[in-house]
CSV table of C-alpha atoms in Angstrom, one decimal:
chain,number,residue,atom,x,y,z
A,1,MET,CA,35.7,-10.9,-62.3
A,2,ASP,CA,39.0,-8.4,-61.8
A,3,SER,CA,39.8,-7.0,-59.3
A,4,ARG,CA,39.7,-3.2,-59.3
A,5,SER,CA,40.2,-0.2,-57.0
A,6,VAL,CA,37.3,1.0,-55.6
A,7,GLU,CA,37.0,4.8,-57.7
A,8,GLU,CA,37.2,7.6,-54.5
A,9,PRO,CA,33.9,10.0,-54.9
A,10,SER,CA,34.9,13.3,-55.8
A,11,CYS,CA,33.4,16.9,-56.2
A,12,SER,CA,30.3,16.9,-58.4
A,13,VAL,CA,30.7,20.6,-58.4
A,14,HIS,CA,34.2,20.8,-59.5
A,15,ARG,CA,35.1,16.9,-60.8
A,16,GLU,CA,37.7,17.4,-58.5
A,17,LYS,CA,39.2,15.3,-55.7
A,18,LEU,CA,37.4,15.1,-51.9
A,19,ARG,CA,40.6,16.0,-49.6
A,20,LEU,CA,39.4,18.3,-46.3
A,21,PHE,CA,36.2,18.3,-44.4
A,22,CYS,CA,34.2,21.3,-43.7
A,23,LEU,CA,33.1,21.2,-39.9
A,24,GLU,CA,30.0,23.5,-40.4
A,25,ASP,CA,28.4,21.5,-43.5
A,26,LYS,CA,30.0,18.3,-42.3
A,27,GLN,CA,30.5,17.5,-45.9
A,28,PRO,CA,33.5,16.1,-47.9
A,29,VAL,CA,34.6,19.1,-50.0
A,30,CYS,CA,37.1,19.1,-52.7
A,31,LEU,CA,40.1,22.2,-52.3
A,32,VAL,CA,38.1,24.9,-55.2
A,33,CYS,CA,35.1,24.7,-52.6
A,34,ARG,CA,37.4,25.6,-49.8
A,35,ASP,CA,37.9,28.8,-51.5
A,36,SER,CA,34.9,30.0,-53.1
A,37,GLN,CA,32.2,32.0,-51.6
A,38,LYS,CA,29.7,29.1,-50.1
A,39,HIS,CA,32.4,28.2,-47.4
A,40,VAL,CA,33.5,31.6,-46.5
A,41,ASN,CA,35.0,31.8,-42.9
A,42,HIS,CA,34.1,27.4,-42.7
A,43,THR,CA,37.4,25.7,-40.8
A,44,PHE,CA,38.8,22.7,-42.7
A,45,ARG,CA,39.5,19.5,-41.4
A,46,PRO,CA,42.0,16.6,-43.5
A,47,ILE,CA,39.6,14.1,-44.2
A,48,SER,CA,42.6,11.3,-43.2
A,49,GLU,CA,42.0,13.3,-39.6
A,50,THR,CA,38.4,13.9,-39.7
A,51,VAL,CA,37.6,10.8,-40.2
A,52,SER,CA,40.2,9.5,-37.2
A,53,SER,CA,38.6,11.5,-35.0
A,54,TYR,CA,34.7,10.7,-36.0
A,55,LYS,CA,35.7,6.9,-35.8
A,56,GLU,CA,37.2,7.9,-31.8
A,57,GLU,CA,33.5,9.2,-31.3
A,58,LEU,CA,31.1,6.7,-32.6
A,59,LYS,CA,33.4,3.9,-31.1
A,60,THR,CA,32.9,5.7,-28.1
A,61,THR,CA,28.7,5.6,-29.1
A,62,LEU,CA,28.7,2.6,-29.3
A,63,LYS,CA,30.5,1.4,-26.0
A,64,SER,CA,28.0,3.0,-24.8
A,65,LEU,CA,25.3,1.6,-26.8
A,66,ARG,CA,26.7,-2.1,-26.0
A,67,MET,CA,26.5,-1.1,-22.3
A,68,LYS,CA,22.6,0.1,-23.1
A,69,ILE,CA,22.6,-3.8,-24.7
A,70,THR,CA,24.1,-5.8,-21.6
A,71,GLN,CA,21.5,-3.0,-18.8
A,72,GLY,CA,18.5,-3.6,-21.0
A,73,VAL,CA,19.6,-7.9,-21.0
A,74,LYS,CA,19.9,-7.6,-17.1
A,75,MET,CA,16.4,-5.4,-17.0
A,76,ARG,CA,14.5,-7.7,-19.3
A,77,GLU,CA,15.3,-11.0,-16.8
A,78,GLU,CA,14.6,-8.6,-14.0
A,79,PHE,CA,10.5,-8.2,-15.9
A,80,GLU,CA,10.9,-11.1,-16.7
A,81,LYS,CA,11.7,-12.1,-13.6
A,82,THR,CA,8.6,-9.7,-12.6
A,83,VAL,CA,6.6,-10.8,-14.3
A,84,GLN,CA,6.8,-14.4,-13.3
A,85,HIS,CA,6.5,-12.6,-9.4
A,86,ILE,CA,2.8,-10.6,-10.8
A,87,LYS,CA,1.4,-14.7,-11.8
A,88,SER,CA,2.6,-16.1,-8.1
A,89,GLN,CA,1.2,-12.5,-6.1
A,90,ALA,CA,-2.1,-13.2,-8.1
A,91,ASP,CA,-3.0,-17.0,-7.6
A,92,HIS,CA,-1.6,-16.5,-3.8
A,93,THR,CA,-3.6,-13.7,-3.4
A,94,GLU,CA,-7.2,-15.8,-5.8
A,95,ARG,CA,-6.3,-18.5,-3.0
A,96,GLN,CA,-6.5,-17.0,0.0
A,97,ILE,CA,-9.8,-14.8,-1.3
A,98,LYS,CA,-11.4,-18.0,-2.2
A,99,GLN,CA,-10.4,-19.1,1.6
A,100,GLN,CA,-11.6,-16.4,3.6
A,101,PHE,CA,-15.1,-16.0,1.4
A,102,GLU,CA,-15.4,-19.8,2.0
A,103,LYS,CA,-15.1,-19.3,6.0
A,104,LEU,CA,-17.9,-16.5,5.0
A,105,HIS,CA,-19.8,-18.7,3.2
A,106,GLN,CA,-19.3,-21.7,5.6
A,107,PHE,CA,-20.2,-19.0,8.3
A,108,LEU,CA,-23.6,-18.6,6.1
A,109,ARG,CA,-23.8,-22.0,6.1
A,110,ASP,CA,-23.9,-23.0,9.4
A,111,GLU,CA,-26.5,-19.5,9.9
A,112,GLU,CA,-28.7,-21.0,7.7
A,113,GLU,CA,-28.4,-24.2,9.3
A,114,ALA,CA,-28.6,-23.3,12.7
A,115,THR,CA,-31.8,-20.7,11.4
A,116,ILE,CA,-33.4,-23.7,10.0
A,117,THR,CA,-32.6,-25.9,12.6
A,118,ALA,CA,-34.4,-23.8,15.0
A,119,LEU,CA,-37.7,-23.3,13.3
A,120,ARG,CA,-38.0,-27.2,12.3
A,121,GLU,CA,-37.8,-27.2,16.0
A,122,GLU,CA,-40.5,-24.3,16.6
A,123,GLU,CA,-42.8,-26.7,13.9
A,124,GLU,CA,-42.3,-29.8,15.6
A,125,GLN,CA,-42.6,-28.3,19.4
A,126,LYS,CA,-46.2,-26.7,17.7
A,127,LYS,CA,-47.6,-29.9,16.1
A,128,GLN,CA,-46.8,-32.2,19.0
A,129,MET,CA,-48.9,-29.7,20.9
A,130,MET,CA,-51.9,-29.3,18.5
A,131,LYS,CA,-51.7,-33.0,18.1
A,132,VAL,CA,-52.5,-33.3,21.9
A,133,LYS,CA,-55.2,-30.7,21.9
A,134,LEU,CA,-57.0,-32.6,18.5
A,135,GLU,CA,-56.3,-35.3,21.0
A,136,LYS,CA,-58.1,-34.1,23.3
A,137,ILE,CA,-61.2,-32.2,20.8
A,138,ASN,CA,-61.4,-35.6,19.2
A,139,SER,CA,-62.2,-37.3,23.0
A,140,LEU,CA,-64.8,-34.1,23.6
A,141,ILE,CA,-66.6,-34.8,20.2
A,142,SER,CA,-66.3,-38.9,21.0
A,143,ALA,CA,-68.0,-38.0,24.4
A,144,LEU,CA,-71.1,-35.4,23.5
A,145,SER,CA,-71.5,-38.0,19.8
A,146,HIS,CA,-72.4,-41.2,22.7
A,147,SER,CA,-74.1,-38.4,25.4
A,148,ILE,CA,-76.4,-37.4,22.2
A,149,LYS,CA,-77.3,-41.4,21.1
A,150,ASP,CA,-78.5,-42.4,24.2
A,151,SER,CA,-80.5,-38.8,25.0
A,152,GLU,CA,-82.0,-39.6,21.0
A,153,GLU,CA,-82.9,-43.6,22.1
A,154,MET,CA,-83.9,-42.5,25.3
A,155,MET,CA,-86.5,-40.4,24.0
A,156,LYS,CA,-87.3,-43.2,21.7
A,157,ALA,CA,-88.6,-45.1,25.0
A,158,SER,CA,-91.7,-45.3,26.5
A,159,ASP,CA,-92.9,-42.9,28.8
A,160,ILE,CA,-92.0,-44.1,32.0
A,161,CYS,CA,-88.8,-45.3,30.6
A,162,PHE,CA,-88.4,-42.0,29.9
A,163,LEU,CA,-89.4,-40.2,32.9
A,164,LYS,CA,-87.3,-42.0,35.1
A,165,LYS,CA,-84.4,-41.5,32.9
A,166,PHE,CA,-84.2,-38.1,32.5
A,167,PRO,CA,-82.6,-36.8,35.4
A,168,VAL,CA,-79.7,-38.8,35.1
A,169,SER,CA,-79.5,-38.2,31.4
A,170,MET,CA,-80.2,-34.1,31.8
A,171,GLU,CA,-77.9,-34.3,34.2
A,172,ARG,CA,-75.1,-36.0,32.0
A,173,VAL,CA,-75.8,-33.5,28.7
A,174,GLN,CA,-75.6,-30.0,30.9
A,175,ILE,CA,-72.4,-31.5,32.0
A,176,SER,CA,-70.0,-27.7,31.3
A,177,GLN,CA,-67.9,-29.1,28.3
A,178,PRO,CA,-66.0,-25.9,27.6
A,179,ASP,CA,-66.3,-24.8,23.6
A,180,PRO,CA,-63.3,-25.1,21.1
A,181,GLN,CA,-60.6,-22.5,21.4
A,182,MET,CA,-57.8,-21.9,19.4
A,183,SER,CA,-55.2,-21.6,21.8
A,184,SER,CA,-52.6,-18.2,20.9
A,185,GLY,CA,-49.2,-18.6,20.0
A,186,ALA,CA,-50.1,-21.8,18.3
A,187,LEU,CA,-48.4,-21.0,14.7
A,188,ILE,CA,-45.0,-19.9,13.6
A,189,ASP,CA,-43.3,-17.3,15.0
A,190,MET,CA,-41.6,-15.6,11.3
A,191,PRO,CA,-41.1,-12.6,12.4
A,192,ARG,CA,-38.3,-14.6,14.6
A,193,TYR,CA,-36.2,-16.1,11.4
A,194,LEU,CA,-37.8,-13.6,8.6
A,195,GLY,CA,-37.6,-10.4,10.5
A,196,ASN,CA,-34.2,-8.2,9.5
A,197,LEU,CA,-32.4,-11.9,9.6
A,198,PRO,CA,-29.3,-10.1,6.8
A,199,PHE,CA,-28.7,-7.5,9.1
A,200,ARG,CA,-29.3,-10.1,12.3
A,201,VAL,CA,-26.8,-11.9,10.2
A,202,TRP,CA,-24.4,-9.5,9.9
A,203,LYS,CA,-24.1,-7.9,13.2
A,204,LYS,CA,-23.4,-11.9,14.4
A,205,MET,CA,-20.7,-11.9,11.5
A,206,GLN,CA,-18.8,-8.9,13.5
A,207,ASP,CA,-17.8,-11.5,16.9
A,208,ILE,CA,-16.2,-13.4,14.1
A,209,ILE,CA,-14.3,-10.8,11.8
A,210,GLN,CA,-11.4,-8.8,13.2
A,211,ASN,CA,-10.3,-5.7,12.1
A,212,THR,CA,-6.4,-4.6,11.9
A,213,PRO,CA,-5.5,-0.9,11.9
A,214,VAL,CA,-2.5,-1.5,9.3
A,215,ILE,CA,-1.8,-3.8,6.6
A,216,LEU,CA,1.5,-4.8,5.6
A,217,ASP,CA,2.2,-3.6,1.8
A,218,PRO,CA,4.7,-7.0,0.8
A,219,ASN,CA,5.8,-4.5,-2.3
A,220,THR,CA,7.5,-2.4,0.6
A,221,ALA,CA,9.3,-5.5,2.0
A,222,ASN,CA,12.6,-6.2,2.5
A,223,PRO,CA,14.1,-10.2,0.4
A,224,ARG,CA,14.8,-11.0,3.8
A,225,LEU,CA,10.2,-10.4,5.6
A,226,VAL,CA,8.7,-13.0,5.1
A,227,LEU,CA,4.9,-11.8,5.6
A,228,SER,CA,1.6,-13.6,7.0
A,229,ASP,CA,-0.9,-14.3,4.9
A,230,ASP,CA,-3.1,-12.1,5.6
A,231,LEU,CA,0.0,-9.2,5.8
A,232,THR,CA,-0.6,-8.3,9.5
A,233,SER,CA,2.8,-9.6,11.2
A,234,VAL,CA,6.5,-10.2,9.9
A,235,LYS,CA,9.5,-12.0,11.0
A,236,ASP,CA,12.6,-11.5,9.4
A,237,SER,CA,14.0,-15.3,7.7
A,238,LEU,CA,17.6,-14.3,8.9
A,239,LEU,CA,19.6,-15.5,6.4
A,240,ASN,CA,17.6,-16.2,2.9
A,241,SER,CA,16.5,-13.7,0.8
A,242,GLN,CA,13.3,-14.5,-1.3
A,243,PRO,CA,13.7,-14.2,-5.4
A,244,LEU,CA,11.5,-10.8,-5.2
A,245,PRO,CA,11.3,-7.9,-7.8
A,246,ASP,CA,14.2,-5.3,-6.8
A,247,ASN,CA,11.6,-2.3,-7.3
A,248,PRO,CA,11.6,1.1,-6.3
A,249,GLU,CA,9.3,0.9,-3.7
A,250,ARG,CA,11.2,-2.3,-2.3
A,251,PHE,CA,13.3,-1.4,1.1
A,252,ASP,CA,17.1,-3.4,-0.1
A,253,TYR,CA,19.0,-2.7,3.1
A,254,TYR,CA,17.4,-2.7,5.7
A,255,SER,CA,14.5,-5.2,7.4
A,256,CYS,CA,11.7,-3.0,6.6
A,257,VAL,CA,7.9,-3.2,5.3
A,258,LEU,CA,5.8,0.3,5.3
A,259,GLY,CA,2.5,-0.1,6.1
A,260,SER,CA,-0.7,0.0,2.5
A,261,GLU,CA,-1.9,2.6,3.5
A,262,GLY,CA,-1.0,6.4,3.9
A,263,PHE,CA,-1.9,9.3,5.9
A,264,ASN,CA,-2.3,13.1,5.9
A,265,SER,CA,-4.7,13.8,7.9
A,266,GLY,CA,-6.6,12.5,11.0
A,267,THR,CA,-5.8,11.1,14.0
A,268,TYR,CA,-4.5,7.3,13.8
A,269,CYS,CA,-3.8,4.3,16.0
A,270,TRP,CA,-2.2,1.2,16.3
A,271,ASP,CA,-1.0,-1.7,18.8
A,272,VAL,CA,2.1,-3.9,17.2
A,273,GLU,CA,3.4,-6.6,19.9
A,274,VAL,CA,7.0,-6.9,19.6
A,275,LYS,CA,7.4,-9.9,22.4
A,276,GLU,CA,9.2,-11.9,19.8
A,277,SER,CA,11.8,-9.7,18.4
A,278,GLN,CA,14.6,-8.7,19.9
A,279,TYR,CA,16.0,-6.1,18.1
A,280,TRP,CA,12.5,-4.1,16.3
A,281,SER,CA,11.9,-0.2,14.8
A,282,ILE,CA,8.6,1.3,14.6
A,283,GLY,CA,7.2,4.3,13.8
A,284,VAL,CA,6.2,6.7,10.8
A,285,THR,CA,8.1,7.6,8.0
A,286,THR,CA,7.2,9.7,4.8
A,287,ALA,CA,5.9,8.4,1.8
A,288,SER,CA,9.0,9.9,-0.7
A,289,ASN,CA,11.6,9.0,1.8
A,290,GLN,CA,14.6,6.4,0.3
A,291,ARG,CA,14.5,3.1,0.6
A,292,LYS,CA,17.4,1.7,-1.0
A,293,GLY,CA,20.9,1.8,0.7
A,294,ARG,CA,21.5,2.8,4.0
A,295,ASP,CA,20.2,6.7,4.1
A,296,PHE,CA,17.1,5.3,5.6
A,297,PHE,CA,16.9,6.3,8.6
A,298,ASN,CA,18.4,9.7,8.2
A,299,THR,CA,15.8,12.0,7.6
A,300,ASP,CA,12.0,11.7,7.5
A,301,VAL,CA,11.2,9.4,10.3
A,302,TRP,CA,10.2,9.6,13.7
A,303,SER,CA,10.3,6.1,15.4
A,304,VAL,CA,11.2,4.1,18.5
A,305,TRP,CA,13.6,1.5,19.2
A,306,TYR,CA,15.2,-1.8,21.0
A,307,GLY,CA,17.8,-3.3,20.0
A,308,LEU,CA,19.5,-1.4,17.3
A,309,CYS,CA,21.5,1.2,16.7
A,310,GLU,CA,18.7,3.9,14.8
A,311,PRO,CA,20.5,7.1,14.4
A,312,SER,CA,16.8,9.1,14.4
A,313,GLY,CA,14.7,7.3,16.6
A,314,PHE,CA,14.4,7.2,20.8
A,315,PRO,CA,15.8,4.6,22.3
A,316,VAL,CA,13.6,2.0,24.8
A,317,GLU,CA,15.3,0.2,27.0
A,318,GLN,CA,13.1,-1.5,28.6
A,319,ASP,CA,12.2,-5.0,27.1
A,320,LEU,CA,8.2,-4.6,26.2
A,321,GLU,CA,5.0,-6.8,24.9
A,322,CYS,CA,3.8,-3.8,22.4
A,323,VAL,CA,4.2,-0.8,21.2
A,324,ARG,CA,1.1,1.9,20.9
A,325,VAL,CA,1.5,4.2,17.7
A,326,ASN,CA,-0.6,7.1,17.8
A,327,LEU,CA,-0.4,9.6,14.7
A,328,ASP,CA,-2.2,13.1,15.0
A,329,CYS,CA,-1.3,14.6,11.5
A,330,ASP,CA,-2.8,17.7,11.9
A,331,ARG,CA,-1.2,18.5,15.6
A,332,GLY,CA,1.9,17.0,13.7
A,333,THR,CA,2.8,14.5,16.8
A,334,VAL,CA,3.6,11.3,16.9
A,335,SER,CA,3.7,9.8,20.1
A,336,PHE,CA,4.8,6.0,21.7
A,337,SER,CA,3.3,4.8,24.9
A,338,ASP,CA,3.1,1.0,26.3
A,339,PRO,CA,-0.2,-0.2,26.1
A,340,VAL,CA,0.1,-2.9,28.7
A,341,THR,CA,1.5,-0.6,31.9
A,342,ASN,CA,-0.4,2.4,29.9
A,343,THR,CA,3.6,4.1,29.7
A,344,HIS,CA,4.2,7.6,27.2
A,345,LEU,CA,7.5,6.8,25.6
A,346,HIS,CA,8.2,9.4,23.7
A,347,THR,CA,6.4,12.1,21.6
A,348,PHE,CA,7.4,14.0,18.6
A,349,THR,CA,6.4,16.9,17.5
A,350,THR,CA,7.4,17.8,13.2
A,351,THR,CA,5.0,19.5,10.7
A,352,PHE,CA,4.3,17.0,7.9
A,353,THR,CA,4.1,18.2,4.3
A,354,ASP,CA,4.5,14.8,3.2
A,355,THR,CA,2.2,11.6,3.2
A,356,VAL,CA,3.5,9.6,5.9
A,357,LEU,CA,3.3,6.1,6.0
A,358,PRO,CA,3.4,3.2,9.4
A,359,PHE,CA,6.8,1.7,9.2
A,360,PHE,CA,8.1,-1.5,10.9
A,361,CYS,CA,11.9,-3.0,11.2
A,362,SER,CA,12.4,-6.0,13.2
A,363,ILE,CA,14.9,-9.2,13.7
A,364,TYR,CA,12.3,-11.9,14.3
A,365,HIS,CA,8.7,-11.3,14.6
A,366,LEU,CA,6.2,-9.0,14.8
A,367,ARG,CA,2.3,-8.6,14.5
A,368,ILE,CA,0.1,-5.1,14.6
A,369,LEU,CA,-2.5,-6.0,17.0
A,370,PRO,CA,-6.5,-6.5,16.0
A,371,TYR,CA,-9.3,-5.7,17.8
A,372,SER,CA,-13.1,-6.7,17.4
A,373,TYR,CA,-14.9,-5.2,13.7
A,374,GLY,CA,-18.3,-5.1,16.4
A,375,THR,CA,-16.9,-2.7,18.9
A,376,VAL,CA,-17.0,-0.1,16.8
A,377,ILE,CA,-18.1,2.1,13.9
A,378,VAL,CA,-15.5,1.6,11.5
A,379,ARG,CA,-14.3,5.6,10.3
A,380,LYS,CA,-11.3,7.5,8.8
A,381,ARG,CA,-10.2,8.7,13.1
A,382,TYR,CA,-9.9,5.8,15.5
A,383,THR,CA,-8.0,6.0,18.7
A,384,CYS,CA,-6.6,3.0,21.1
A,385,SER,CA,-7.6,2.2,24.7
A,386,SER,CA,-6.5,-1.5,26.5
A,387,GLU,CA,-9.0,-3.2,25.2
A,388,SER,CA,-10.0,-2.0,21.9
A,389,VAL,CA,-9.5,0.3,19.2
A,390,GLY,CA,-12.9,2.8,19.6
A,391,VAL,CA,-13.6,6.1,17.2
A,392,GLN,CA,-13.2,9.3,17.7
């Protein structure tokens, strides 16, 4: 097939070559079209000039698209990592759930065994008591049977023999014998085992259960931080960062982690053990505060700190074992104290217009102290004491 030059399209109206480009209609036109009524007051450019300009524009757009593809590939990798992390989180959480429920199941099994053991001990004790009583009554029946038999034999004897033995026999059969009776308390004390059984087991369970006022949110933790399985303590791995998704909630510069529950009304209190950390910052921040980069401590942070250079917090100079945080959302106060010595450290007064979250920043180790579940009724409003957390 002979190679031929491709004919350029011509104007469909005037059959003239297309030499110009109408900027208003965005269409190639011929010289006759330019002068027609349809294109009055329109602006025209030579086709070669327009093509060059549009190609540059398209190149710029394509460059932007290629950048978006590069970003999309990176984001796809992040999404794939996130999917794996979600699976890892779910598997780890499932293991923890099973471990916690196994502890509860074991407690219930132990309680069941102890209750049944007590029941069997009482059964054996009362069966033994009835055995003793049975032996006594059998002896009594046997003795009475012999007396009756002897008396009947005596009555068959001659009159003289009967009269001679009568006083002794009569005295023997008239000896007072108590009538057999069932003693009280002989039966199993069923209410002891069945009465309010679930409630009594639940009350015992309270002695082994602890409630922590603040639970940490691992999805906010800086990758350097390692949280305990029960999400109540945190330590800094210092040099080693974990391969975690860079989700919007996560701190990427400061070694911080937030509490899982936000507060916008009521009063709350929690104690944080800081004795194993040389550098720490503890307080509350707004849920909307920036977590990426270095701007976190610039606004909406109310905290005390030790060993760190924090722009907005209150510095603590003394070594402490524990820090108590008292938050009153309605009055707009955040108060810090040393619960060991009952010493006030600092109080911030403000107006909370946003939900606030507990935050913890540390190198080394921090732990939120629990209190015994059995000492309080769990409600929304808490107050702390040096021994435990009570209810307001």
